[in-house]
Every structure is written in structure tokens, then in C-alpha cells.
Coordinates of C-alpha atoms in Angstrom, one line a residue:
X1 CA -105.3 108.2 -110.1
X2 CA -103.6 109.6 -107.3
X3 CA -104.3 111.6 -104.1
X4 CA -103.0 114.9 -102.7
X5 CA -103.3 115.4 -99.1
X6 CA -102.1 117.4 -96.3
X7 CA -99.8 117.0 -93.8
X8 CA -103.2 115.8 -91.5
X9 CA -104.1 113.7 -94.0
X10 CA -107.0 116.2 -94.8
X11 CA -107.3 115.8 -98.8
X12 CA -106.6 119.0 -100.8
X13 CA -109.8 119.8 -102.5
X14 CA -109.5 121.7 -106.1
X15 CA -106.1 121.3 -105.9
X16 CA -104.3 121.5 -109.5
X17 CA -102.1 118.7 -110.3
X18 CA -100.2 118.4 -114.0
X19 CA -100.2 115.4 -115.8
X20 CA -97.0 114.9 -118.7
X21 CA -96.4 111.7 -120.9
X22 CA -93.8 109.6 -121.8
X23 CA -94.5 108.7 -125.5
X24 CA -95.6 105.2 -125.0
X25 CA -99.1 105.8 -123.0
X26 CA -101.8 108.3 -124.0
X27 CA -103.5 110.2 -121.1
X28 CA -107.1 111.4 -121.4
X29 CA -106.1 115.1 -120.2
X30 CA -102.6 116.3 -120.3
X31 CA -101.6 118.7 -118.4
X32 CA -103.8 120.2 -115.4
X33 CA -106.4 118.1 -113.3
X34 CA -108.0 118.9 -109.9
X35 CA -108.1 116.7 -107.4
X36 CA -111.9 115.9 -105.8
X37 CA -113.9 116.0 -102.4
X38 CA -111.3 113.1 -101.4
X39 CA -107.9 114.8 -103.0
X40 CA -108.0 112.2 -105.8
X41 CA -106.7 113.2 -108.9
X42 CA -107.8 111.0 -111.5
X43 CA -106.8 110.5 -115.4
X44 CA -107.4 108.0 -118.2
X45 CA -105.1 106.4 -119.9
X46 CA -104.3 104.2 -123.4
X47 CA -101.7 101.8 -123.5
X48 CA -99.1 102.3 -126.0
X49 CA -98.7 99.4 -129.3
X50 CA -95.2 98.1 -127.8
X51 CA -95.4 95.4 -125.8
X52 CA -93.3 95.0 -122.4
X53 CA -93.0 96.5 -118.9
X54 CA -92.6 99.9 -118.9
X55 CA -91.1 101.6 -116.2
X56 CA -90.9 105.0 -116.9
X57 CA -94.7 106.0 -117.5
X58 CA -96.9 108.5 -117.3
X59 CA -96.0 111.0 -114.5
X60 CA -98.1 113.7 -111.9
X61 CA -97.0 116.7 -109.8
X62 CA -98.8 119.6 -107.7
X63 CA -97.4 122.6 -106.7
X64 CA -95.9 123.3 -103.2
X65 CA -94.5 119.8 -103.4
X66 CA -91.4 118.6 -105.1
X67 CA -93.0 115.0 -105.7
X68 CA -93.6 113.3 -109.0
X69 CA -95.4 110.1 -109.2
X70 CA -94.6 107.7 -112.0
X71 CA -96.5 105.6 -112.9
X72 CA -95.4 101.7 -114.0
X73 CA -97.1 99.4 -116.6
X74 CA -96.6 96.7 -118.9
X75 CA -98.5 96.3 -122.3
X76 CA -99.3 92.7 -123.6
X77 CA -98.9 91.5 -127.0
X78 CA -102.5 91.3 -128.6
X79 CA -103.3 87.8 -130.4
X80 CA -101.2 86.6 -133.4
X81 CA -101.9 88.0 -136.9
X82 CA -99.3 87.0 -139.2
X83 CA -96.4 84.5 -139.1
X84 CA -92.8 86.4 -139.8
X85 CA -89.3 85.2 -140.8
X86 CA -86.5 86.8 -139.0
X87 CA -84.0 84.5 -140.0
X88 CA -81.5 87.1 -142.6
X89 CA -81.6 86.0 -146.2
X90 CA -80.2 82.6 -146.7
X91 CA -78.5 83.4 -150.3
X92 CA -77.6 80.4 -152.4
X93 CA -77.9 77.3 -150.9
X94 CA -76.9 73.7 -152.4
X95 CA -79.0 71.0 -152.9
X96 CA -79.4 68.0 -150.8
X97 CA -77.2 69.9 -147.8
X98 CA -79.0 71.2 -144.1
X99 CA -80.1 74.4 -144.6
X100 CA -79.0 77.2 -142.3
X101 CA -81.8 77.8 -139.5
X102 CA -85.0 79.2 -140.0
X103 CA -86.4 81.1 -137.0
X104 CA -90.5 82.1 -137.7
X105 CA -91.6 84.0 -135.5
X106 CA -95.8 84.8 -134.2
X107 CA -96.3 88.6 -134.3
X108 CA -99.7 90.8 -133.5
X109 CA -101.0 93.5 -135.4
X110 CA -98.2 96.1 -133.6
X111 CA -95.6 93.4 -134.8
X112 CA -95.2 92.5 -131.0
X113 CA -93.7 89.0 -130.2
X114 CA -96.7 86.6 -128.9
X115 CA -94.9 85.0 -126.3
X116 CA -97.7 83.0 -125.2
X117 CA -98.5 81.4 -128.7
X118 CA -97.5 78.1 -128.5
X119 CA -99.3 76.5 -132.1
X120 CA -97.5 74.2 -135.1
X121 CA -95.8 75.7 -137.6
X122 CA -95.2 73.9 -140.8
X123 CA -93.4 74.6 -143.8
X124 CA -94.4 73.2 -147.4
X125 CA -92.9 74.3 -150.6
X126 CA -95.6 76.0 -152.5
X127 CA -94.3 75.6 -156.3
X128 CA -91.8 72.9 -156.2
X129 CA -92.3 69.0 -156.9
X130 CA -93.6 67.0 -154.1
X131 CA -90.6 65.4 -152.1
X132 CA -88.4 68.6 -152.6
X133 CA -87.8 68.2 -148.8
X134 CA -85.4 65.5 -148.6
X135 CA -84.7 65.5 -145.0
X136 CA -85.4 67.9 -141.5
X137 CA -88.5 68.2 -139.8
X138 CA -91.1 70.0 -141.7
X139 CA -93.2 70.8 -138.3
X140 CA -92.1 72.7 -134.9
X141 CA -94.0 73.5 -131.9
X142 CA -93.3 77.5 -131.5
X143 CA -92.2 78.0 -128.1
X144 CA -92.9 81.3 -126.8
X145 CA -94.0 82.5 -130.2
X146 CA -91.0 81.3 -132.0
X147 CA -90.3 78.4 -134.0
X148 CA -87.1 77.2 -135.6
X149 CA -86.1 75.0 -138.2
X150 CA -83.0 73.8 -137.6
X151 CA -82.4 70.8 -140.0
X152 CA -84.2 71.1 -142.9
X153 CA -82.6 70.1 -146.4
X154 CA -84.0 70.8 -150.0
X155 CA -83.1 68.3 -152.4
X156 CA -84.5 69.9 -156.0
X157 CA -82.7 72.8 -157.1
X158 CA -84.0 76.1 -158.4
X159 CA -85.8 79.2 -157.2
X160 CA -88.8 78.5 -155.2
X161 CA -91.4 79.9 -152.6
X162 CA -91.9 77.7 -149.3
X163 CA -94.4 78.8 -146.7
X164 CA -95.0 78.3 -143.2
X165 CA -98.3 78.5 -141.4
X166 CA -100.1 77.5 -138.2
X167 CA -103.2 76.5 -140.2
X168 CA -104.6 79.8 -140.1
X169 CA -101.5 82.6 -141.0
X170 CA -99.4 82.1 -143.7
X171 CA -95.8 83.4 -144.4
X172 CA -94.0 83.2 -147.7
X173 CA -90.4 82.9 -148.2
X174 CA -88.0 82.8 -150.8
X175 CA -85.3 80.5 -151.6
X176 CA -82.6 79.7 -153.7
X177 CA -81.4 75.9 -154.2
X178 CA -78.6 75.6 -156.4
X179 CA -76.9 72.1 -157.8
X180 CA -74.5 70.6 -155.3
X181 CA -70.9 68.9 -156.3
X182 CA -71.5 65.7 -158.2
X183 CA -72.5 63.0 -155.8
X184 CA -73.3 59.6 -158.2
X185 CA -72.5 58.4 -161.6
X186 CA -74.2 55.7 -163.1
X187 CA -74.7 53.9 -166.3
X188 CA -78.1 55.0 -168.0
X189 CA -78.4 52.7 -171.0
X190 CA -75.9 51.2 -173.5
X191 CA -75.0 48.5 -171.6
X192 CA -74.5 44.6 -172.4
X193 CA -75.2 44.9 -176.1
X194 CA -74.0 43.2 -179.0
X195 CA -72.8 43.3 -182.4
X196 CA -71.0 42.3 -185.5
X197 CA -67.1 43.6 -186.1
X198 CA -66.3 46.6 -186.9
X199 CA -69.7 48.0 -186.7
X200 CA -71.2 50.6 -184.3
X201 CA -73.3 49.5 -181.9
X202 CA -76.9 50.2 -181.6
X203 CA -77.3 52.0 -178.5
X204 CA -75.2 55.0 -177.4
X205 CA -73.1 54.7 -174.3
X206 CA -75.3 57.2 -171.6
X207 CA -73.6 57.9 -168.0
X208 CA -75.6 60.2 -165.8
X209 CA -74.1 62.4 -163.4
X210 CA -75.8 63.9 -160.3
X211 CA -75.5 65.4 -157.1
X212 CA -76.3 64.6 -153.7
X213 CA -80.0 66.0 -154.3
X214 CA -80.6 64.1 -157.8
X215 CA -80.3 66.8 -159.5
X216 CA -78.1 66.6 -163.1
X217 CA -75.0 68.1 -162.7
X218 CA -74.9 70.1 -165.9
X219 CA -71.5 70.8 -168.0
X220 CA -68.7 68.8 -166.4
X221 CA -66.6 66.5 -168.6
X222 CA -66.7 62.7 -168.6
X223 CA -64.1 60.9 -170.2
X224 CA -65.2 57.6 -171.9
X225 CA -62.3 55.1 -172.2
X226 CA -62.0 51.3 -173.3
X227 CA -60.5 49.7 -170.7
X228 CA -61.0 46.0 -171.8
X229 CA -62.5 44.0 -174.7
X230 CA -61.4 45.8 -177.9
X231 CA -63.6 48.1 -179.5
X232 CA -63.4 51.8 -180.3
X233 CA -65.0 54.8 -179.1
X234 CA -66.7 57.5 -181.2
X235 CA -65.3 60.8 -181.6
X236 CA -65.9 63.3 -179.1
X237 CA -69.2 62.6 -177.0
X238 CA -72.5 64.5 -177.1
X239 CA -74.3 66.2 -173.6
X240 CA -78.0 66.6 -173.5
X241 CA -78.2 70.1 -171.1
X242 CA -81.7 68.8 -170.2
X243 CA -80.8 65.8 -168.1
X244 CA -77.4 65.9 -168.5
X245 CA -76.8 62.6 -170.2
X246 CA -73.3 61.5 -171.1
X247 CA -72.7 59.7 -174.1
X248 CA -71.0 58.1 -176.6
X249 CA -70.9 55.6 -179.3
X250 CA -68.7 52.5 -180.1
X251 CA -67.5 50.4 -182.8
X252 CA -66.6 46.8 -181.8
X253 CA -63.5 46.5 -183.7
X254 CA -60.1 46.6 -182.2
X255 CA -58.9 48.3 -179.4
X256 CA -57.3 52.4 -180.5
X257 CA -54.3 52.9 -178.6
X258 CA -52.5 56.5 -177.7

């Protein structure tokens, strides 16, 4: 409200005043209001749905006086109703390295910020094998409404949905792991066996090749050599896409030279 008086101080009694918006509060009566028996001019008014201070409000004058009163508020952020990632889209990412930062943020109905939330936010992978995390920490405190993960890594590869929630809201988010550079290469089976001359061996030779998330490196070339003992290798080698196993056969007969 606000009063009109004169230059006694006498209030002005039935005196039109005019009332205008600014677009973020809603007044009960815009436009004209007459002030009372005490010169008060009085109007309702409805916050707007963004939250902050807002310095230019709603605003009064009377004729005869080249005053306008405007009025200053500040609209809070209601409670929190849904959890919301504004971190931009990650893209690929490689398996078994730090993800970029992911920054959730605790929103109200309006979408305000809810600077005063201060609740655990943890992320889970919702469709991929327990122990896809492989490192970072999978809970933050939000301070101020925000929460950031700043260290997380995803060891499995493939496309998968993660969420993050307080316990209550829930937000889903996609992501993209793909298979890192090869990392370790190890003997699978094949090794230490026996056998007469000039016969092939039992087993197959299988190497496995991976990257730094354990995930099978798929399509990249292993040469098989003999390096010692005599013995000769089968022609060519044979790759299982599935696992990515190496491998190969030998004869234990002489050494083939090139």
C-alpha cells in the first residue's frame, strides 16, 4: 500500500492513484485505486514464478504529483521437485578414463534453482553390470542446490542410462562409453602343453587383448611368432568378435624361418 497526503500531512481522501505492472508480479487491480479515510492506497499483489530480488516492481502515481513509487521484492524458490542435469552432452567417452564433470542441479516446479537444498545426490547406472563405476565418488552433498561430480570413471563400455537422485527425485541421463586404447595383453589358454613331433598341439594359442576398463579391444592384429624352442605356427590366426580372443595353433616340429 501506499499513502497520499498533503503538504500538512492531512491524507487525501478518494484520491485516484494508478497502479501499472512490471511483468513479473500480478496486482489485484491495475490501474485506478482510491486512497481511504487515512490516504492509504492499497493493492494486492502475486509474486511472479522467477525467483530472485526484483528491483523494478510494481509501481503507483496520483495526479498533481510527479512521484512514482516502486515497489521492491524478491521471490523465493519453492521446494525441490525434480533433480536436472546442466552439464552439456558429454558425447563419446572412453572406458576406464575420468569422465568430464557432471553438475545436477535441484530445481522447483518454476525450474528455479533451490539454493537452500542441501540433500545427497547419488548416481547409479540403471541398465549396466554392477561395478560399471570403476572409480569417482558415486555420492555429493549438493551445496546450494547444486551437486557436481567431478571424478567419476565408467569402466564397461556401451550406451547406458545412469541416474541420480536424492532418495526421493530422480533424473535420468544418457551416456555413451566407448572402448579405450588397448591397456593389457595376456595369455588366455594354450600355455605349457605338450606333444609328440610334428603334431599339432591340442589346445590353441588364445591372447586376450583389453583396455584399461576390461573391455575386449575388438579388431586389432596380434602377431604370433616363435621366438624359441622350435615348432611352427598355424596359418593365419582366428578372432572371436565376442571376446576378442587371439589365437592360434602350433605344430611342434622345427622352427619356419623367413
Amino acid at each position: 500500500s501506499s499513502d497520499l497526503l498533503d503538504i500538512h500531512n492531512n491524507p487525501k481522501i478518494a484520491h485516484a492513484t494508478t497502479w501499472s505492472e512490471n511483468g513479473v508480479v500480478t496486482l489485484g487491480v491495475v490501474g485506478s485505486v482510491l486512497t481511504d479515510s487515512l490516504g492509504f492506497a492499497e493493492n494486492t499483489a502475486t509474486a511472479g514464478t522467477t525467483a530472485g530480488a526484483q528491483a523494478a516492481g510494481p509501481s503507483v502515481t496520483t495526479a498533481g504529483l510527479g512521484t512514482v513509487l516502486t515497489f521492491e521484492h524478491t521471490v523465493l524458490a519453492g521446494t525441490a521437485t525434480q533433480l536436472v542435469v546442466t552439464s552439456a552432452a558429454l558425447g563419446q567417452q572412453v572406458a576406464g578414463a575420468a569422465l568430464p564433470s557432471l553438475v545436477v542441479e535441484a530445481r522447483d516446479t518454476f525450474a528455479n534453482l533451490v539454493t537452500w537444498f542441501t540433500g545427497n545426490v547419488t548416481v547409479t547406472p540403471t541398465d549396466a553390470p554392477d561395478g560399471a563405476f570403476t572409480g569417482g565418488t558415486t555420492t555429493q552433498p549438493a551445496v546450494a542446490g547444486i551437486a557436481t561430480f567431478g571424478d567419476l570413471v565408467f569402466g564397461t563400455a556401451g550406451p547406458w542410462l545412469i541416474e541420480f537422485t536424492d532418495g526421493a527425485l530422480v533424473e535420468g541421463y544418457s551416456l555413451e562409453v566407448i572402448v579405450g586404447p588397448p591397456a593389457s595383453f595376456t595369455i588366455q589358454s594354450g600355455n605349457g602343453q605338450s606333444g609328440p613331433t610334428s603334431a599339432a598341439l591340442p589346445q590353441p594359442l588364445v591372447a586376450r587383448l583389453l583396455d584399461a576398463g576390461a573391455n575386449p579391444v575388438v579388431g586389432d592384429s596380434v602377431i604370433f611368432t616363435v621366438t624359441a624352442g622350435g615348432g611352427v605356427l598355424g596359418n593365419g590366426f582366428a578372432v572371436d568378435t565376442a571376446i576378442d580372443r587371439k589365437s592360434t595353433r602350433l605344430n611342434s616340429s622345427h622352427v619356419r624361418t623367413s
